[in-house]
Amino acid sequence: MNPWNKHLEENIEEILIDQQMLAQRVTEMARQISADYQAIDTEELVIIGILRGAVIFMSDLIRQLDLPVTIDFMAISSYTKGTRTSGTIRILKDISESITDKHVLIIEDIVDTGLTLQCLLDVLSARRPKSVKICSLLDKPMRRMVEMKADYVGFEIPNKFVIGYGLDYEGHYRQVPYVGVLKPDAYQ
């Protein structure tokens, strides 16, 4: 193990969702999404990944979809440095293509307060898609500040600060291959 990965591992309190659990759940979600969109006979599904946290999850998920898809990305921020939302939502990168009259599936790493996703839904709905659904790897419902429910959820998790499988703390830990709980002394 290289020294940097060893350093990352030392800051992890527990493994919440291991690699096998992630792979199994992503496969199940891909099957469900494929079945749902095949049932409405969609010509093409537009997948919008929310940068940066959803990239690893999205990559694993779309490779298993049995549908024609296109992908695009958005970057939205509600965090400054640290672990708490600032309450201010900014679009840092917008999608490149029109979504008018198309089915859209937003891929997110985690639904926490719901504020960022609510803003995103408002922005995208104004562009007149046929439908907009949300697929999130993780859901932390006890932190919800607005009524928000993802259409597809990988795992409901407790109110702990998680990293790995794309999720980060100040840009680090994204490459950890599982979802782990970061030790409080690593971020306080």
PDB file of C-alpha atoms in Angstrom:
ATOM      1  CA  MET A   1       0.000   0.000   0.000  1.00  0.00           C
ATOM      2  CA  ASN A   2       1.387   3.414  -0.866  1.00  0.00           C
ATOM      3  CA  PRO A   3       1.936   5.854   2.019  1.00  0.00           C
ATOM      4  CA  TRP A   4      -0.896   8.196   1.001  1.00  0.00           C
ATOM      5  CA  ASN A   5      -3.508   5.410   0.972  1.00  0.00           C
ATOM      6  CA  LYS A   6      -2.231   4.213   4.355  1.00  0.00           C
ATOM      7  CA  HIS A   7      -2.681   7.757   5.691  1.00  0.00           C
ATOM      8  CA  LEU A   8      -6.255   7.837   4.347  1.00  0.00           C
ATOM      9  CA  GLU A   9      -7.097   4.484   5.930  1.00  0.00           C
ATOM     10  CA  GLU A  10      -5.822   5.666   9.325  1.00  0.00           C
ATOM     11  CA  ASN A  11      -8.476   8.414   9.370  1.00  0.00           C
ATOM     12  CA  ILE A  12     -11.398   6.063   8.772  1.00  0.00           C
ATOM     13  CA  GLU A  13     -13.380   5.118  11.852  1.00  0.00           C
ATOM     14  CA  GLU A  14     -15.441   2.331  10.273  1.00  0.00           C
ATOM     15  CA  ILE A  15     -16.454   0.864   6.947  1.00  0.00           C
ATOM     16  CA  LEU A  16     -20.152   1.588   6.558  1.00  0.00           C
ATOM     17  CA  ILE A  17     -20.704   0.020   3.108  1.00  0.00           C
ATOM     18  CA  ASP A  18     -18.068  -2.323   1.712  1.00  0.00           C
ATOM     19  CA  GLN A  19     -17.141  -2.864  -1.943  1.00  0.00           C
ATOM     20  CA  GLN A  20     -19.256  -5.995  -2.320  1.00  0.00           C
ATOM     21  CA  MET A  21     -22.353  -4.290  -0.928  1.00  0.00           C
ATOM     22  CA  LEU A  22     -21.800  -1.318  -3.250  1.00  0.00           C
ATOM     23  CA  ALA A  23     -21.396  -3.505  -6.334  1.00  0.00           C
ATOM     24  CA  GLN A  24     -24.490  -5.571  -5.513  1.00  0.00           C
ATOM     25  CA  ARG A  25     -26.691  -2.525  -4.849  1.00  0.00           C
ATOM     26  CA  VAL A  26     -25.508  -0.665  -7.968  1.00  0.00           C
ATOM     27  CA  THR A  27     -26.422  -3.730 -10.060  1.00  0.00           C
ATOM     28  CA  GLU A  28     -29.879  -3.874  -8.446  1.00  0.00           C
ATOM     29  CA  MET A  29     -30.432  -0.160  -9.052  1.00  0.00           C
ATOM     30  CA  ALA A  30     -29.354  -0.439 -12.703  1.00  0.00           C
ATOM     31  CA  ARG A  31     -31.841  -3.262 -13.262  1.00  0.00           C
ATOM     32  CA  GLN A  32     -34.674  -1.269 -11.664  1.00  0.00           C
ATOM     33  CA  ILE A  33     -33.879   1.913 -13.599  1.00  0.00           C
ATOM     34  CA  SER A  34     -33.617  -0.038 -16.865  1.00  0.00           C
ATOM     35  CA  ALA A  35     -36.966  -1.731 -16.245  1.00  0.00           C
ATOM     36  CA  ASP A  36     -38.699   1.514 -15.293  1.00  0.00           C
ATOM     37  CA  TYR A  37     -37.534   3.423 -18.360  1.00  0.00           C
ATOM     38  CA  GLN A  38     -38.110   0.496 -20.726  1.00  0.00           C
ATOM     39  CA  ALA A  39     -41.708   0.412 -19.434  1.00  0.00           C
ATOM     40  CA  ILE A  40     -42.282   3.987 -20.618  1.00  0.00           C
ATOM     41  CA  ASP A  41     -40.538   3.214 -23.919  1.00  0.00           C
ATOM     42  CA  THR A  42     -38.150   6.139 -23.728  1.00  0.00           C
ATOM     43  CA  GLU A  43     -36.002   6.695 -26.807  1.00  0.00           C
ATOM     44  CA  GLU A  44     -33.130   8.022 -24.759  1.00  0.00           C
ATOM     45  CA  LEU A  45     -32.429   8.827 -21.132  1.00  0.00           C
ATOM     46  CA  VAL A  46     -30.311  11.858 -20.281  1.00  0.00           C
ATOM     47  CA  ILE A  47     -28.133  11.112 -17.282  1.00  0.00           C
ATOM     48  CA  ILE A  48     -26.880  14.196 -15.429  1.00  0.00           C
ATOM     49  CA  GLY A  49     -24.072  13.470 -12.991  1.00  0.00           C
ATOM     50  CA  ILE A  50     -23.511  15.923 -10.191  1.00  0.00           C
ATOM     51  CA  LEU A  51     -19.815  16.646  -9.951  1.00  0.00           C
ATOM     52  CA  ARG A  52     -17.657  15.572  -8.339  1.00  0.00           C
ATOM     53  CA  GLY A  53     -19.019  13.158  -5.797  1.00  0.00           C
ATOM     54  CA  ALA A  54     -21.272  11.143  -8.092  1.00  0.00           C
ATOM     55  CA  VAL A  55     -18.675  10.325 -10.768  1.00  0.00           C
ATOM     56  CA  ILE A  56     -17.594   6.905  -9.487  1.00  0.00           C
ATOM     57  CA  PHE A  57     -21.137   5.784  -8.673  1.00  0.00           C
ATOM     58  CA  MET A  58     -22.427   7.107 -12.003  1.00  0.00           C
ATOM     59  CA  SER A  59     -19.694   5.339 -13.962  1.00  0.00           C
ATOM     60  CA  ASP A  60     -20.471   2.001 -12.326  1.00  0.00           C
ATOM     61  CA  LEU A  61     -24.226   2.485 -12.723  1.00  0.00           C
ATOM     62  CA  ILE A  62     -24.416   3.541 -16.386  1.00  0.00           C
ATOM     63  CA  ARG A  63     -22.255   0.642 -17.549  1.00  0.00           C
ATOM     64  CA  GLN A  64     -24.987  -1.671 -16.294  1.00  0.00           C
ATOM     65  CA  LEU A  65     -28.005   0.138 -17.729  1.00  0.00           C
ATOM     66  CA  ASP A  66     -29.875  -1.644 -20.489  1.00  0.00           C
ATOM     67  CA  LEU A  67     -30.997   1.618 -22.125  1.00  0.00           C
ATOM     68  CA  PRO A  68     -29.781   4.162 -24.648  1.00  0.00           C
ATOM     69  CA  VAL A  69     -28.330   7.037 -22.603  1.00  0.00           C
ATOM     70  CA  THR A  70     -26.455  10.258 -23.037  1.00  0.00           C
ATOM     71  CA  ILE A  71     -24.524  11.822 -20.194  1.00  0.00           C
ATOM     72  CA  ASP A  72     -23.909  15.351 -19.070  1.00  0.00           C
ATOM     73  CA  PHE A  73     -22.623  16.947 -15.896  1.00  0.00           C
ATOM     74  CA  MET A  74     -23.422  19.761 -13.516  1.00  0.00           C
ATOM     75  CA  ALA A  75     -21.398  21.098 -10.646  1.00  0.00           C
ATOM     76  CA  ILE A  76     -23.344  22.658  -7.810  1.00  0.00           C
ATOM     77  CA  SER A  77     -21.929  23.810  -4.532  1.00  0.00           C
ATOM     78  CA  SER A  78     -23.517  24.500  -1.196  1.00  0.00           C
ATOM     79  CA  TYR A  79     -20.367  23.854   0.815  1.00  0.00           C
ATOM     80  CA  THR A  80     -17.394  26.042   1.467  1.00  0.00           C
ATOM     81  CA  LYS A  81     -14.559  24.284   3.259  1.00  0.00           C
ATOM     82  CA  GLY A  82     -15.501  21.793   5.893  1.00  0.00           C
ATOM     83  CA  THR A  83     -18.471  19.579   6.617  1.00  0.00           C
ATOM     84  CA  ARG A  84     -21.430  21.977   6.819  1.00  0.00           C
ATOM     85  CA  THR A  85     -23.537  23.497   4.100  1.00  0.00           C
ATOM     86  CA  SER A  86     -23.257  27.255   3.640  1.00  0.00           C
ATOM     87  CA  GLY A  87     -26.934  27.543   2.737  1.00  0.00           C
ATOM     88  CA  THR A  88     -25.982  29.326  -0.490  1.00  0.00           C
ATOM     89  CA  ILE A  89     -26.255  27.256  -3.648  1.00  0.00           C
ATOM     90  CA  ARG A  90     -24.138  28.060  -6.684  1.00  0.00           C
ATOM     91  CA  ILE A  91     -24.108  26.449 -10.134  1.00  0.00           C
ATOM     92  CA  LEU A  92     -20.430  26.070 -10.988  1.00  0.00           C
ATOM     93  CA  LYS A  93     -20.940  24.121 -14.252  1.00  0.00           C
ATOM     94  CA  ASP A  94     -24.148  23.798 -16.212  1.00  0.00           C
ATOM     95  CA  ILE A  95     -25.193  21.037 -18.609  1.00  0.00           C
ATOM     96  CA  SER A  96     -24.119  21.359 -22.243  1.00  0.00           C
ATOM     97  CA  GLU A  97     -27.208  20.064 -24.067  1.00  0.00           C
ATOM     98  CA  SER A  98     -30.900  20.861 -24.041  1.00  0.00           C
ATOM     99  CA  ILE A  99     -33.149  18.604 -21.964  1.00  0.00           C
ATOM    100  CA  THR A 100     -36.429  19.921 -23.362  1.00  0.00           C
ATOM    101  CA  ASP A 101     -38.871  17.043 -23.965  1.00  0.00           C
ATOM    102  CA  LYS A 102     -36.375  14.453 -22.686  1.00  0.00           C
ATOM    103  CA  HIS A 103     -36.421  12.091 -19.730  1.00  0.00           C
ATOM    104  CA  VAL A 104     -33.719  13.106 -17.237  1.00  0.00           C
ATOM    105  CA  LEU A 105     -32.134  11.135 -14.411  1.00  0.00           C
ATOM    106  CA  ILE A 106     -29.992  13.086 -11.957  1.00  0.00           C
ATOM    107  CA  ILE A 107     -27.205  11.020 -10.397  1.00  0.00           C
ATOM    108  CA  GLU A 108     -26.152  12.278  -6.976  1.00  0.00           C
ATOM    109  CA  ASP A 109     -23.781  10.902  -4.359  1.00  0.00           C
ATOM    110  CA  ILE A 110     -25.847  11.796  -1.290  1.00  0.00           C
ATOM    111  CA  VAL A 111     -29.117  13.462  -0.379  1.00  0.00           C
ATOM    112  CA  ASP A 112     -28.497  15.318   2.853  1.00  0.00           C
ATOM    113  CA  THR A 113     -30.434  18.510   3.662  1.00  0.00           C
ATOM    114  CA  GLY A 114     -32.178  18.404   0.274  1.00  0.00           C
ATOM    115  CA  LEU A 115     -31.509  22.113  -0.360  1.00  0.00           C
ATOM    116  CA  THR A 116     -29.067  21.560  -3.219  1.00  0.00           C
ATOM    117  CA  LEU A 117     -31.297  19.040  -4.977  1.00  0.00           C
ATOM    118  CA  GLN A 118     -34.386  21.224  -4.552  1.00  0.00           C
ATOM    119  CA  CYS A 119     -32.567  24.087  -6.245  1.00  0.00           C
ATOM    120  CA  LEU A 120     -31.356  21.761  -8.990  1.00  0.00           C
ATOM    121  CA  LEU A 121     -34.874  20.403  -9.597  1.00  0.00           C
ATOM    122  CA  ASP A 122     -36.214  23.957  -9.889  1.00  0.00           C
ATOM    123  CA  VAL A 123     -33.516  24.881 -12.419  1.00  0.00           C
ATOM    124  CA  LEU A 124     -33.947  21.758 -14.537  1.00  0.00           C
ATOM    125  CA  SER A 125     -37.765  21.718 -14.414  1.00  0.00           C
ATOM    126  CA  ALA A 126     -37.806  25.216 -15.906  1.00  0.00           C
ATOM    127  CA  ARG A 127     -36.130  23.720 -18.988  1.00  0.00           C
ATOM    128  CA  ARG A 128     -39.252  21.607 -19.724  1.00  0.00           C
ATOM    129  CA  PRO A 129     -38.017  18.001 -19.659  1.00  0.00           C
ATOM    130  CA  LYS A 130     -40.563  15.170 -20.036  1.00  0.00           C
ATOM    131  CA  SER A 131     -39.564  13.938 -16.591  1.00  0.00           C
ATOM    132  CA  VAL A 132     -36.878  14.416 -13.969  1.00  0.00           C
ATOM    133  CA  LYS A 133     -36.000  11.725 -11.454  1.00  0.00           C
ATOM    134  CA  ILE A 134     -33.254  11.473  -8.862  1.00  0.00           C
ATOM    135  CA  CYS A 135     -30.928   8.557  -8.231  1.00  0.00           C
ATOM    136  CA  SER A 136     -28.738   8.857  -5.165  1.00  0.00           C
ATOM    137  CA  LEU A 137     -26.200   6.427  -3.814  1.00  0.00           C
ATOM    138  CA  LEU A 138     -26.810   7.543  -0.229  1.00  0.00           C
ATOM    139  CA  ASP A 139     -29.680   9.103   1.667  1.00  0.00           C
ATOM    140  CA  LYS A 140     -29.402  10.784   5.067  1.00  0.00           C
ATOM    141  CA  PRO A 141     -33.086  11.592   5.775  1.00  0.00           C
ATOM    142  CA  MET A 142     -32.553  12.751   9.359  1.00  0.00           C
ATOM    143  CA  ARG A 143     -30.706  15.842   8.015  1.00  0.00           C
ATOM    144  CA  ARG A 144     -33.481  16.883   5.608  1.00  0.00           C
ATOM    145  CA  MET A 145     -34.423  20.563   5.705  1.00  0.00           C
ATOM    146  CA  VAL A 146     -36.873  20.414   2.773  1.00  0.00           C
ATOM    147  CA  GLU A 147     -39.239  17.683   1.725  1.00  0.00           C
ATOM    148  CA  MET A 148     -37.172  15.689  -0.743  1.00  0.00           C
ATOM    149  CA  LYS A 149     -37.159  12.046  -1.701  1.00  0.00           C
ATOM    150  CA  ALA A 150     -34.979  10.440  -4.346  1.00  0.00           C
ATOM    151  CA  ASP A 151     -36.671   8.051  -6.771  1.00  0.00           C
ATOM    152  CA  TYR A 152     -33.808   5.551  -6.495  1.00  0.00           C
ATOM    153  CA  VAL A 153     -31.698   5.217  -3.345  1.00  0.00           C
ATOM    154  CA  GLY A 154     -28.779   2.894  -2.813  1.00  0.00           C
ATOM    155  CA  PHE A 155     -28.498   3.048   0.965  1.00  0.00           C
ATOM    156  CA  GLU A 156     -30.064   4.988   3.805  1.00  0.00           C
ATOM    157  CA  ILE A 157     -27.316   5.952   6.234  1.00  0.00           C
ATOM    158  CA  PRO A 158     -27.106   7.392   9.751  1.00  0.00           C
ATOM    159  CA  ASN A 159     -26.070  10.957  10.463  1.00  0.00           C
ATOM    160  CA  LYS A 160     -22.334  10.354  10.211  1.00  0.00           C
ATOM    161  CA  PHE A 161     -19.737  12.111   8.058  1.00  0.00           C
ATOM    162  CA  VAL A 162     -18.964   9.681   5.241  1.00  0.00           C
ATOM    163  CA  ILE A 163     -16.238   9.533   2.615  1.00  0.00           C
ATOM    164  CA  GLY A 164     -15.156   7.186  -0.140  1.00  0.00           C
ATOM    165  CA  TYR A 165     -16.602   5.896  -3.418  1.00  0.00           C
ATOM    166  CA  GLY A 166     -16.572   9.474  -4.699  1.00  0.00           C
ATOM    167  CA  LEU A 167     -17.471  11.285  -1.484  1.00  0.00           C
ATOM    168  CA  ASP A 168     -14.779  13.523  -0.051  1.00  0.00           C
ATOM    169  CA  TYR A 169     -13.573  15.742   2.709  1.00  0.00           C
ATOM    170  CA  GLU A 170     -11.868  18.834   1.261  1.00  0.00           C
ATOM    171  CA  GLY A 171     -11.147  16.957  -1.979  1.00  0.00           C
ATOM    172  CA  HIS A 172      -9.581  13.892  -0.358  1.00  0.00           C
ATOM    173  CA  TYR A 173     -10.795  10.294   0.138  1.00  0.00           C
ATOM    174  CA  ARG A 174     -12.748  10.043  -3.150  1.00  0.00           C
ATOM    175  CA  GLN A 175     -10.620   7.063  -4.274  1.00  0.00           C
ATOM    176  CA  VAL A 176     -11.368   4.976  -1.188  1.00  0.00           C
ATOM    177  CA  PRO A 177     -13.237   1.974  -2.697  1.00  0.00           C
ATOM    178  CA  TYR A 178     -15.934   1.764  -0.002  1.00  0.00           C
ATOM    179  CA  VAL A 179     -18.080   4.188   2.001  1.00  0.00           C
ATOM    180  CA  GLY A 180     -16.478   4.842   5.352  1.00  0.00           C
ATOM    181  CA  VAL A 181     -17.030   7.064   8.336  1.00  0.00           C
ATOM    182  CA  LEU A 182     -14.319   9.659   8.806  1.00  0.00           C
ATOM    183  CA  LYS A 183     -12.887   9.961  12.312  1.00  0.00           C
ATOM    184  CA  PRO A 184     -14.009  13.290  13.831  1.00  0.00           C
ATOM    185  CA  ASP A 185     -10.443  14.313  14.662  1.00  0.00           C
ATOM    186  CA  ALA A 186      -9.652  14.158  10.915  1.00  0.00           C
ATOM    187  CA  TYR A 187     -12.039  17.043  10.172  1.00  0.00           C
ATOM    188  CA  GLN A 188     -12.499  18.985  13.417  1.00  0.00           C
TER     189      GLN A 188
END
